[in-house]
Amino acid sequence: MSGSNEAATIAKAQVLIEALPYFQRYAGRTFVVKYGGHAMGDPAAARDFAEDIVLLKAVGINPVVVHGGGPQIGAMLKKLGVESTFVDGLRVTDKETAQIAEMVLSGAINKELVGWISQAGGKAIGISGKDGGLVTASKVRRTAKDPGSNIEQAIDLGFVGEPCAVDTTIIDTAVAAGMIPIVAPIGAGADGHTYNINADTMAGAIAAALGAARLFLLTDVAGVLDKQGKLLSDLVPADIERLRQDGTIGGGMIPKLETCVHAVEAGCEAAVVLDGRVPHAMLLEFFTARGAGTLIRAG
């Protein structure tokens, strides 16, 4: 073996040794991973993601994947000539749109991810929140001020829901059988209707119900940044509220961090916001001392 090859081999061994304490600490624990953003549309990124998930399973960690699919739903609606409107980032969903969303999420995207996991050597099972009564949804209610009168008015988002109860039996059963659950963010309400649920919110609720060791939210940004653009590596809820009040965080990052706070305050050990476009970002965050995103703990 040449000197350069030997050095490379030793470096690989050092990476494994660095990861060993994390393998030991989290063997048998659950990681809930929300997969979405632009990485979903990139075959190379999907392949990397699938390999990461299979590796977690191989070292004794139980990954549960919750996926999004907003752009894919939007593309299908456009193809079918169905117009979309949004309120606070949530798609107003009539009955036709809800049916299309379920078709795209529970059908095309869910089974594609199952295929990627299988190709990487894992055993995955695709489900939605409707299967086994995993998630019972309630209708999301929003209000907005009328620009003329400044009076709060109710906004009907249609069949947009949020988790009001989680029964993890089907996930527990799948994990015990050596499977990797891949969950589409669709749930049934007590009223019998089907509801489209924000994938971040779905992942947070499932992570809390499972008492997960980690909730990973894969996004299209490096994590939470300060006003100088520097990554904030560790936050607690009080920090997040302060950053919100002074305008450091805003837009789509606010609901993501709210999901993280709700999850860690309800039983998840910690949540991480990180850039899903970076190859193997989840492994870099978890199995190295350097980290790769923003970690949120209950405080």
PDB file of C-alpha atoms in Angstrom:
ATOM      1  CA  MET A   1       0.000   0.000   0.000  1.00  0.00           C
ATOM      2  CA  SER A   2       1.415   3.378  -1.004  1.00  0.00           C
ATOM      3  CA  GLY A   3       1.912   6.138   1.533  1.00  0.00           C
ATOM      4  CA  SER A   4      -0.982   8.223   0.162  1.00  0.00           C
ATOM      5  CA  ASN A   5      -3.368   5.244   0.140  1.00  0.00           C
ATOM      6  CA  GLU A   6      -2.374   4.319   3.687  1.00  0.00           C
ATOM      7  CA  ALA A   7      -2.983   7.886   4.891  1.00  0.00           C
ATOM      8  CA  ALA A   8      -6.422   7.913   3.249  1.00  0.00           C
ATOM      9  CA  THR A   9      -7.302   4.578   4.860  1.00  0.00           C
ATOM     10  CA  ILE A  10      -6.181   5.795   8.290  1.00  0.00           C
ATOM     11  CA  ALA A  11      -8.241   8.979   7.833  1.00  0.00           C
ATOM     12  CA  LYS A  12     -11.324   6.866   7.092  1.00  0.00           C
ATOM     13  CA  ALA A  13     -10.665   4.803  10.212  1.00  0.00           C
ATOM     14  CA  GLN A  14     -10.358   7.992  12.274  1.00  0.00           C
ATOM     15  CA  VAL A  15     -13.794   9.129  11.019  1.00  0.00           C
ATOM     16  CA  LEU A  16     -15.315   5.846  12.196  1.00  0.00           C
ATOM     17  CA  ILE A  17     -13.604   6.148  15.582  1.00  0.00           C
ATOM     18  CA  GLU A  18     -14.908   9.724  15.935  1.00  0.00           C
ATOM     19  CA  ALA A  19     -18.425   8.450  15.232  1.00  0.00           C
ATOM     20  CA  LEU A  20     -18.218   5.495  17.665  1.00  0.00           C
ATOM     21  CA  PRO A  21     -19.472   7.340  20.796  1.00  0.00           C
ATOM     22  CA  TYR A  22     -22.503   8.541  18.852  1.00  0.00           C
ATOM     23  CA  PHE A  23     -23.252   5.018  17.591  1.00  0.00           C
ATOM     24  CA  GLN A  24     -23.097   3.730  21.158  1.00  0.00           C
ATOM     25  CA  ARG A  25     -25.153   6.527  22.685  1.00  0.00           C
ATOM     26  CA  TYR A  26     -28.013   6.402  20.202  1.00  0.00           C
ATOM     27  CA  ALA A  27     -28.286   2.708  19.342  1.00  0.00           C
ATOM     28  CA  GLY A  28     -31.947   1.756  19.575  1.00  0.00           C
ATOM     29  CA  ARG A  29     -33.131   5.401  19.582  1.00  0.00           C
ATOM     30  CA  THR A  30     -35.327   7.064  16.966  1.00  0.00           C
ATOM     31  CA  PHE A  31     -34.452   9.854  14.533  1.00  0.00           C
ATOM     32  CA  VAL A  32     -37.327  11.575  12.729  1.00  0.00           C
ATOM     33  CA  VAL A  33     -36.203  13.211   9.497  1.00  0.00           C
ATOM     34  CA  LYS A  34     -38.259  15.691   7.488  1.00  0.00           C
ATOM     35  CA  TYR A  35     -37.108  15.452   3.885  1.00  0.00           C
ATOM     36  CA  GLY A  36     -38.059  18.231   1.501  1.00  0.00           C
ATOM     37  CA  GLY A  37     -36.872  21.331  -0.280  1.00  0.00           C
ATOM     38  CA  HIS A  38     -35.012  21.430  -3.569  1.00  0.00           C
ATOM     39  CA  ALA A  39     -32.958  18.347  -2.633  1.00  0.00           C
ATOM     40  CA  MET A  40     -36.060  16.241  -3.343  1.00  0.00           C
ATOM     41  CA  GLY A  41     -35.886  17.022  -7.049  1.00  0.00           C
ATOM     42  CA  ASP A  42     -32.209  16.056  -7.449  1.00  0.00           C
ATOM     43  CA  PRO A  43     -31.541  12.322  -8.080  1.00  0.00           C
ATOM     44  CA  ALA A  44     -27.972  12.565  -6.748  1.00  0.00           C
ATOM     45  CA  ALA A  45     -29.188  14.242  -3.535  1.00  0.00           C
ATOM     46  CA  ALA A  46     -31.966  11.654  -3.190  1.00  0.00           C
ATOM     47  CA  ARG A  47     -29.411   8.865  -3.540  1.00  0.00           C
ATOM     48  CA  ASP A  48     -27.185  10.437  -0.869  1.00  0.00           C
ATOM     49  CA  PHE A  49     -30.170  10.880   1.430  1.00  0.00           C
ATOM     50  CA  ALA A  50     -31.257   7.265   1.007  1.00  0.00           C
ATOM     51  CA  GLU A  51     -27.733   6.045   1.781  1.00  0.00           C
ATOM     52  CA  ASP A  52     -27.657   8.173   4.940  1.00  0.00           C
ATOM     53  CA  ILE A  53     -30.970   6.721   6.122  1.00  0.00           C
ATOM     54  CA  VAL A  54     -29.848   3.146   5.437  1.00  0.00           C
ATOM     55  CA  LEU A  55     -26.582   3.795   7.288  1.00  0.00           C
ATOM     56  CA  LEU A  56     -28.490   5.036  10.347  1.00  0.00           C
ATOM     57  CA  LYS A  57     -30.537   1.836  10.337  1.00  0.00           C
ATOM     58  CA  ALA A  58     -27.399  -0.282   9.884  1.00  0.00           C
ATOM     59  CA  VAL A  59     -25.741   1.179  13.006  1.00  0.00           C
ATOM     60  CA  GLY A  60     -28.797   0.510  15.191  1.00  0.00           C
ATOM     61  CA  ILE A  61     -30.636   3.829  14.971  1.00  0.00           C
ATOM     62  CA  ASN A  62     -34.293   3.783  13.904  1.00  0.00           C
ATOM     63  CA  PRO A  63     -34.955   6.452  11.241  1.00  0.00           C
ATOM     64  CA  VAL A  64     -38.486   7.604  10.448  1.00  0.00           C
ATOM     65  CA  VAL A  65     -38.818   9.792   7.352  1.00  0.00           C
ATOM     66  CA  VAL A  66     -41.593  12.349   6.845  1.00  0.00           C
ATOM     67  CA  HIS A  67     -41.510  13.913   3.386  1.00  0.00           C
ATOM     68  CA  GLY A  68     -42.918  17.033   1.838  1.00  0.00           C
ATOM     69  CA  GLY A  69     -43.912  17.640  -1.750  1.00  0.00           C
ATOM     70  CA  GLY A  70     -45.267  21.164  -2.193  1.00  0.00           C
ATOM     71  CA  PRO A  71     -43.496  21.850  -5.534  1.00  0.00           C
ATOM     72  CA  GLN A  72     -44.619  18.500  -6.935  1.00  0.00           C
ATOM     73  CA  ILE A  73     -48.224  19.163  -5.866  1.00  0.00           C
ATOM     74  CA  GLY A  74     -48.003  22.610  -7.460  1.00  0.00           C
ATOM     75  CA  ALA A  75     -46.691  21.126 -10.718  1.00  0.00           C
ATOM     76  CA  MET A  76     -49.493  18.555 -10.854  1.00  0.00           C
ATOM     77  CA  LEU A  77     -52.159  21.186 -10.121  1.00  0.00           C
ATOM     78  CA  LYS A  78     -50.765  23.365 -12.896  1.00  0.00           C
ATOM     79  CA  LYS A  79     -50.725  20.400 -15.272  1.00  0.00           C
ATOM     80  CA  LEU A  80     -54.376  19.727 -14.461  1.00  0.00           C
ATOM     81  CA  GLY A  81     -55.311  23.394 -14.760  1.00  0.00           C
ATOM     82  CA  VAL A  82     -56.176  23.852 -11.076  1.00  0.00           C
ATOM     83  CA  GLU A  83     -55.229  27.271  -9.658  1.00  0.00           C
ATOM     84  CA  SER A  84     -53.665  27.610  -6.175  1.00  0.00           C
ATOM     85  CA  THR A  85     -53.780  30.379  -3.599  1.00  0.00           C
ATOM     86  CA  PHE A  86     -51.756  30.595  -0.375  1.00  0.00           C
ATOM     87  CA  VAL A  87     -52.314  32.079   3.082  1.00  0.00           C
ATOM     88  CA  ASP A  88     -49.295  32.285   5.435  1.00  0.00           C
ATOM     89  CA  GLY A  89     -47.484  29.758   3.250  1.00  0.00           C
ATOM     90  CA  LEU A  90     -50.348  27.232   3.415  1.00  0.00           C
ATOM     91  CA  ARG A  91     -52.093  26.175   0.221  1.00  0.00           C
ATOM     92  CA  VAL A  92     -55.854  26.765   0.285  1.00  0.00           C
ATOM     93  CA  THR A  93     -57.114  23.243  -0.346  1.00  0.00           C
ATOM     94  CA  ASP A  94     -60.557  22.421  -1.684  1.00  0.00           C
ATOM     95  CA  LYS A  95     -61.749  18.829  -2.055  1.00  0.00           C
ATOM     96  CA  GLU A  96     -60.288  18.431  -5.551  1.00  0.00           C
ATOM     97  CA  THR A  97     -56.927  19.830  -4.476  1.00  0.00           C
ATOM     98  CA  ALA A  98     -56.884  17.543  -1.409  1.00  0.00           C
ATOM     99  CA  GLN A  99     -57.406  14.513  -3.635  1.00  0.00           C
ATOM    100  CA  ILE A 100     -54.579  15.604  -5.941  1.00  0.00           C
ATOM    101  CA  ALA A 101     -52.286  16.278  -2.961  1.00  0.00           C
ATOM    102  CA  GLU A 102     -52.947  12.802  -1.575  1.00  0.00           C
ATOM    103  CA  MET A 103     -52.267  11.248  -4.976  1.00  0.00           C
ATOM    104  CA  VAL A 104     -48.931  13.048  -5.310  1.00  0.00           C
ATOM    105  CA  LEU A 105     -47.778  12.662  -1.695  1.00  0.00           C
ATOM    106  CA  SER A 106     -48.991   9.175  -0.795  1.00  0.00           C
ATOM    107  CA  GLY A 107     -48.545   7.861  -4.314  1.00  0.00           C
ATOM    108  CA  ALA A 108     -45.747   9.226  -6.465  1.00  0.00           C
ATOM    109  CA  ILE A 109     -43.374  10.819  -3.927  1.00  0.00           C
ATOM    110  CA  ASN A 110     -43.810   8.286  -1.127  1.00  0.00           C
ATOM    111  CA  LYS A 111     -43.175   5.278  -3.348  1.00  0.00           C
ATOM    112  CA  GLU A 112     -40.263   6.993  -5.090  1.00  0.00           C
ATOM    113  CA  LEU A 113     -38.565   7.428  -1.702  1.00  0.00           C
ATOM    114  CA  VAL A 114     -39.288   3.810  -0.808  1.00  0.00           C
ATOM    115  CA  GLY A 115     -37.555   2.903  -4.075  1.00  0.00           C
ATOM    116  CA  TRP A 116     -34.478   5.005  -3.284  1.00  0.00           C
ATOM    117  CA  ILE A 117     -34.160   3.369   0.158  1.00  0.00           C
ATOM    118  CA  SER A 118     -34.531  -0.081  -1.381  1.00  0.00           C
ATOM    119  CA  GLN A 119     -31.879   0.729  -3.978  1.00  0.00           C
ATOM    120  CA  ALA A 120     -29.514   1.732  -1.156  1.00  0.00           C
ATOM    121  CA  GLY A 121     -30.026  -1.642   0.522  1.00  0.00           C
ATOM    122  CA  GLY A 122     -32.701  -0.794   3.080  1.00  0.00           C
ATOM    123  CA  LYS A 123     -36.217  -2.060   3.671  1.00  0.00           C
ATOM    124  CA  ALA A 124     -38.730   0.769   3.653  1.00  0.00           C
ATOM    125  CA  ILE A 125     -42.493   0.862   3.968  1.00  0.00           C
ATOM    126  CA  GLY A 126     -44.518   3.768   2.654  1.00  0.00           C
ATOM    127  CA  ILE A 127     -47.471   4.962   4.709  1.00  0.00           C
ATOM    128  CA  SER A 128     -49.464   8.123   5.325  1.00  0.00           C
ATOM    129  CA  GLY A 129     -50.924   9.572   8.494  1.00  0.00           C
ATOM    130  CA  LYS A 130     -54.174   7.817   7.604  1.00  0.00           C
ATOM    131  CA  ASP A 131     -52.660   4.323   7.877  1.00  0.00           C
ATOM    132  CA  GLY A 132     -53.196   2.603  11.194  1.00  0.00           C
ATOM    133  CA  GLY A 133     -54.679   5.800  12.606  1.00  0.00           C
ATOM    134  CA  LEU A 134     -51.171   7.268  12.803  1.00  0.00           C
ATOM    135  CA  VAL A 135     -52.272  10.928  12.748  1.00  0.00           C
ATOM    136  CA  THR A 136     -55.708  12.308  13.474  1.00  0.00           C
ATOM    137  CA  ALA A 137     -55.983  15.736  11.928  1.00  0.00           C
ATOM    138  CA  SER A 138     -58.001  18.793  12.834  1.00  0.00           C
ATOM    139  CA  LYS A 139     -58.810  21.648  10.498  1.00  0.00           C
ATOM    140  CA  VAL A 140     -56.288  24.512  10.527  1.00  0.00           C
ATOM    141  CA  ARG A 141     -57.916  27.838  11.322  1.00  0.00           C
ATOM    142  CA  ARG A 142     -56.370  31.177  10.425  1.00  0.00           C
ATOM    143  CA  THR A 143     -57.454  34.797  10.800  1.00  0.00           C
ATOM    144  CA  ALA A 144     -56.349  37.965   9.044  1.00  0.00           C
ATOM    145  CA  LYS A 145     -57.093  41.641   9.535  1.00  0.00           C
ATOM    146  CA  ASP A 146     -59.292  43.282   6.937  1.00  0.00           C
ATOM    147  CA  PRO A 147     -57.185  46.107   5.421  1.00  0.00           C
ATOM    148  CA  GLY A 148     -60.116  48.522   5.455  1.00  0.00           C
ATOM    149  CA  SER A 149     -61.737  47.914   8.832  1.00  0.00           C
ATOM    150  CA  ASN A 150     -58.750  46.334  10.654  1.00  0.00           C
ATOM    151  CA  ILE A 151     -61.184  43.698  11.960  1.00  0.00           C
ATOM    152  CA  GLU A 152     -59.970  40.108  12.383  1.00  0.00           C
ATOM    153  CA  GLN A 153     -61.683  37.812   9.911  1.00  0.00           C
ATOM    154  CA  ALA A 154     -61.651  34.019   9.732  1.00  0.00           C
ATOM    155  CA  ILE A 155     -59.993  32.485   6.663  1.00  0.00           C
ATOM    156  CA  ASP A 156     -61.163  29.105   5.409  1.00  0.00           C
ATOM    157  CA  LEU A 157     -58.148  27.120   4.152  1.00  0.00           C
ATOM    158  CA  GLY A 158     -60.302  24.166   3.199  1.00  0.00           C
ATOM    159  CA  PHE A 159     -58.835  20.725   3.831  1.00  0.00           C
ATOM    160  CA  VAL A 160     -55.585  21.892   5.442  1.00  0.00           C
ATOM    161  CA  GLY A 161     -55.020  20.149   8.748  1.00  0.00           C
ATOM    162  CA  GLU A 162     -52.672  19.828  11.685  1.00  0.00           C
ATOM    163  CA  PRO A 163     -52.050  16.830  13.949  1.00  0.00           C
ATOM    164  CA  CYS A 164     -54.288  16.726  17.012  1.00  0.00           C
ATOM    165  CA  ALA A 165     -53.442  13.129  18.011  1.00  0.00           C
ATOM    166  CA  VAL A 166     -50.686  10.673  17.097  1.00  0.00           C
ATOM    167  CA  ASP A 167     -50.865   6.888  17.552  1.00  0.00           C
ATOM    168  CA  THR A 168     -47.418   5.437  16.821  1.00  0.00           C
ATOM    169  CA  THR A 169     -48.518   1.782  16.753  1.00  0.00           C
ATOM    170  CA  ILE A 170     -47.966   1.369  13.018  1.00  0.00           C
ATOM    171  CA  ILE A 171     -44.496   2.957  13.228  1.00  0.00           C
ATOM    172  CA  ASP A 172     -43.544   0.830  16.236  1.00  0.00           C
ATOM    173  CA  THR A 173     -44.688  -2.287  14.363  1.00  0.00           C
ATOM    174  CA  ALA A 174     -42.755  -1.390  11.208  1.00  0.00           C
ATOM    175  CA  VAL A 175     -39.573  -0.563  13.149  1.00  0.00           C
ATOM    176  CA  ALA A 176     -39.798  -3.821  15.124  1.00  0.00           C
ATOM    177  CA  ALA A 177     -39.966  -5.667  11.798  1.00  0.00           C
ATOM    178  CA  GLY A 178     -36.755  -3.985  10.620  1.00  0.00           C
ATOM    179  CA  MET A 179     -38.532  -1.550   8.307  1.00  0.00           C
ATOM    180  CA  ILE A 180     -37.883   2.152   7.723  1.00  0.00           C
ATOM    181  CA  PRO A 181     -41.229   4.040   7.769  1.00  0.00           C
ATOM    182  CA  ILE A 182     -41.635   6.669   5.045  1.00  0.00           C
ATOM    183  CA  VAL A 183     -44.579   8.899   5.992  1.00  0.00           C
ATOM    184  CA  ALA A 184     -46.654  11.110   3.679  1.00  0.00           C
ATOM    185  CA  PRO A 185     -48.126  14.192   5.436  1.00  0.00           C
ATOM    186  CA  ILE A 186     -51.774  13.269   4.948  1.00  0.00           C
ATOM    187  CA  GLY A 187     -54.164  12.649   7.841  1.00  0.00           C
ATOM    188  CA  ALA A 188     -57.815  11.804   8.422  1.00  0.00           C
ATOM    189  CA  GLY A 189     -59.976  13.972  10.618  1.00  0.00           C
ATOM    190  CA  ALA A 190     -62.536  12.824  13.147  1.00  0.00           C
ATOM    191  CA  ASP A 191     -65.042  14.155  10.615  1.00  0.00           C
ATOM    192  CA  GLY A 192     -63.894  11.548   8.085  1.00  0.00           C
ATOM    193  CA  HIS A 193     -62.316  14.081   5.724  1.00  0.00           C
ATOM    194  CA  THR A 194     -58.776  13.844   4.360  1.00  0.00           C
ATOM    195  CA  TYR A 195     -56.442  16.711   5.313  1.00  0.00           C
ATOM    196  CA  ASN A 196     -53.175  17.904   3.808  1.00  0.00           C
ATOM    197  CA  ILE A 197     -50.683  18.615   6.629  1.00  0.00           C
ATOM    198  CA  ASN A 198     -47.513  20.698   6.557  1.00  0.00           C
ATOM    199  CA  ALA A 199     -44.626  18.213   6.524  1.00  0.00           C
ATOM    200  CA  ASP A 200     -42.566  20.089   9.150  1.00  0.00           C
ATOM    201  CA  THR A 201     -45.560  20.105  11.510  1.00  0.00           C
ATOM    202  CA  MET A 202     -46.223  16.416  10.852  1.00  0.00           C
ATOM    203  CA  ALA A 203     -42.600  15.484  11.526  1.00  0.00           C
ATOM    204  CA  GLY A 204     -42.531  17.491  14.761  1.00  0.00           C
ATOM    205  CA  ALA A 205     -45.707  15.853  16.071  1.00  0.00           C
ATOM    206  CA  ILE A 206     -44.419  12.361  15.261  1.00  0.00           C
ATOM    207  CA  ALA A 207     -41.012  13.108  16.815  1.00  0.00           C
ATOM    208  CA  ALA A 208     -42.683  14.261  20.020  1.00  0.00           C
ATOM    209  CA  ALA A 209     -44.986  11.227  20.171  1.00  0.00           C
ATOM    210  CA  LEU A 210     -42.059   8.839  19.632  1.00  0.00           C
ATOM    211  CA  GLY A 211     -39.821  10.615  22.157  1.00  0.00           C
ATOM    212  CA  ALA A 212     -37.253  10.813  19.372  1.00  0.00           C
ATOM    213  CA  ALA A 213     -33.609  11.501  20.112  1.00  0.00           C
ATOM    214  CA  ARG A 214     -33.481  13.876  17.143  1.00  0.00           C
ATOM    215  CA  LEU A 215     -35.805  15.703  14.784  1.00  0.00           C
ATOM    216  CA  PHE A 216     -33.977  16.749  11.622  1.00  0.00           C
ATOM    217  CA  LEU A 217     -35.563  19.412   9.402  1.00  0.00           C
ATOM    218  CA  LEU A 218     -33.715  19.410   6.082  1.00  0.00           C
ATOM    219  CA  THR A 219     -34.097  22.836   4.457  1.00  0.00           C
ATOM    220  CA  ASP A 220     -32.589  24.973   1.709  1.00  0.00           C
ATOM    221  CA  VAL A 221     -30.477  27.089   4.098  1.00  0.00           C
ATOM    222  CA  ALA A 222     -27.476  26.327   6.302  1.00  0.00           C
ATOM    223  CA  GLY A 223     -29.520  26.690   9.490  1.00  0.00           C
ATOM    224  CA  VAL A 224     -30.397  29.704  11.624  1.00  0.00           C
ATOM    225  CA  LEU A 225     -28.147  32.664  10.817  1.00  0.00           C
ATOM    226  CA  ASP A 226     -27.423  35.798  12.822  1.00  0.00           C
ATOM    227  CA  LYS A 227     -27.615  39.296  11.325  1.00  0.00           C
ATOM    228  CA  GLN A 228     -24.055  38.951   9.997  1.00  0.00           C
ATOM    229  CA  GLY A 229     -24.935  35.699   8.219  1.00  0.00           C
ATOM    230  CA  LYS A 230     -23.046  33.520  10.697  1.00  0.00           C
ATOM    231  CA  LEU A 231     -24.502  30.154  11.629  1.00  0.00           C
ATOM    232  CA  LEU A 232     -25.988  29.904  15.128  1.00  0.00           C
ATOM    233  CA  SER A 233     -25.119  26.365  16.213  1.00  0.00           C
ATOM    234  CA  ASP A 234     -27.092  26.060  19.487  1.00  0.00           C
ATOM    235  CA  LEU A 235     -30.401  27.625  20.530  1.00  0.00           C
ATOM    236  CA  VAL A 236     -33.034  27.268  23.237  1.00  0.00           C
ATOM    237  CA  PRO A 237     -36.626  28.588  23.009  1.00  0.00           C
ATOM    238  CA  ALA A 238     -35.746  31.839  24.801  1.00  0.00           C
ATOM    239  CA  ASP A 239     -33.034  32.529  22.203  1.00  0.00           C
ATOM    240  CA  ILE A 240     -35.488  31.898  19.374  1.00  0.00           C
ATOM    241  CA  GLU A 241     -38.039  34.314  20.831  1.00  0.00           C
ATOM    242  CA  ARG A 242     -35.352  36.990  21.212  1.00  0.00           C
ATOM    243  CA  LEU A 243     -34.165  36.503  17.607  1.00  0.00           C
ATOM    244  CA  ARG A 244     -37.757  36.717  16.428  1.00  0.00           C
ATOM    245  CA  GLN A 245     -38.412  39.934  18.346  1.00  0.00           C
ATOM    246  CA  ASP A 246     -35.305  41.694  17.025  1.00  0.00           C
ATOM    247  CA  GLY A 247     -35.980  40.617  13.424  1.00  0.00           C
ATOM    248  CA  THR A 248     -32.998  38.299  13.059  1.00  0.00           C
ATOM    249  CA  ILE A 249     -35.303  35.486  11.963  1.00  0.00           C
ATOM    250  CA  GLY A 250     -38.430  35.825   9.880  1.00  0.00           C
ATOM    251  CA  GLY A 251     -40.403  34.405   6.973  1.00  0.00           C
ATOM    252  CA  GLY A 252     -40.464  30.641   6.559  1.00  0.00           C
ATOM    253  CA  MET A 253     -37.885  30.074   9.287  1.00  0.00           C
ATOM    254  CA  ILE A 254     -40.355  31.094  12.006  1.00  0.00           C
ATOM    255  CA  PRO A 255     -42.796  28.179  11.542  1.00  0.00           C
ATOM    256  CA  LYS A 256     -39.874  25.748  11.246  1.00  0.00           C
ATOM    257  CA  LEU A 257     -38.465  26.913  14.573  1.00  0.00           C
ATOM    258  CA  GLU A 258     -41.926  26.863  16.148  1.00  0.00           C
ATOM    259  CA  THR A 259     -42.156  23.206  15.094  1.00  0.00           C
ATOM    260  CA  CYS A 260     -38.758  22.527  16.693  1.00  0.00           C
ATOM    261  CA  VAL A 261     -39.760  24.247  19.939  1.00  0.00           C
ATOM    262  CA  HIS A 262     -43.063  22.368  20.134  1.00  0.00           C
ATOM    263  CA  ALA A 263     -41.266  19.063  19.503  1.00  0.00           C
ATOM    264  CA  VAL A 264     -38.538  19.511  22.130  1.00  0.00           C
ATOM    265  CA  GLU A 265     -41.002  20.786  24.712  1.00  0.00           C
ATOM    266  CA  ALA A 266     -43.255  17.762  24.086  1.00  0.00           C
ATOM    267  CA  GLY A 267     -40.729  14.955  24.389  1.00  0.00           C
ATOM    268  CA  CYS A 268     -38.183  15.069  21.547  1.00  0.00           C
ATOM    269  CA  GLU A 269     -34.628  15.332  22.906  1.00  0.00           C
ATOM    270  CA  ALA A 270     -33.382  17.882  20.350  1.00  0.00           C
ATOM    271  CA  ALA A 271     -34.180  19.252  16.896  1.00  0.00           C
ATOM    272  CA  VAL A 272     -31.799  20.307  14.147  1.00  0.00           C
ATOM    273  CA  VAL A 273     -32.328  22.681  11.213  1.00  0.00           C
ATOM    274  CA  LEU A 274     -29.759  22.041   8.496  1.00  0.00           C
ATOM    275  CA  ASP A 275     -29.097  22.356   4.771  1.00  0.00           C
ATOM    276  CA  GLY A 276     -30.401  19.309   2.928  1.00  0.00           C
ATOM    277  CA  ARG A 277     -28.539  20.363  -0.222  1.00  0.00           C
ATOM    278  CA  VAL A 278     -25.168  19.578   1.404  1.00  0.00           C
ATOM    279  CA  PRO A 279     -24.155  15.962   0.703  1.00  0.00           C
ATOM    280  CA  HIS A 280     -24.548  13.845   3.858  1.00  0.00           C
ATOM    281  CA  ALA A 281     -25.298  16.942   5.966  1.00  0.00           C
ATOM    282  CA  MET A 282     -27.276  14.858   8.455  1.00  0.00           C
ATOM    283  CA  LEU A 283     -24.296  12.573   9.102  1.00  0.00           C
ATOM    284  CA  LEU A 284     -21.924  15.537   9.383  1.00  0.00           C
ATOM    285  CA  GLU A 285     -24.228  17.105  11.969  1.00  0.00           C
ATOM    286  CA  PHE A 286     -24.670  14.047  14.064  1.00  0.00           C
ATOM    287  CA  PHE A 287     -21.586  11.858  13.788  1.00  0.00           C
ATOM    288  CA  THR A 288     -18.851  14.494  13.970  1.00  0.00           C
ATOM    289  CA  ALA A 289     -17.817  17.018  16.604  1.00  0.00           C
ATOM    290  CA  ARG A 290     -18.013  19.833  14.024  1.00  0.00           C
ATOM    291  CA  GLY A 291     -21.750  19.785  13.373  1.00  0.00           C
ATOM    292  CA  ALA A 292     -23.468  21.202  10.310  1.00  0.00           C
ATOM    293  CA  GLY A 293     -26.669  22.997  11.367  1.00  0.00           C
ATOM    294  CA  THR A 294     -28.544  24.644  14.227  1.00  0.00           C
ATOM    295  CA  LEU A 295     -29.400  22.470  17.247  1.00  0.00           C
ATOM    296  CA  ILE A 296     -32.476  23.384  19.322  1.00  0.00           C
ATOM    297  CA  ARG A 297     -32.948  22.022  22.864  1.00  0.00           C
ATOM    298  CA  ALA A 298     -35.673  22.651  25.408  1.00  0.00           C
ATOM    299  CA  GLY A 299     -33.312  24.719  27.579  1.00  0.00           C
TER     300      GLY A 299
END
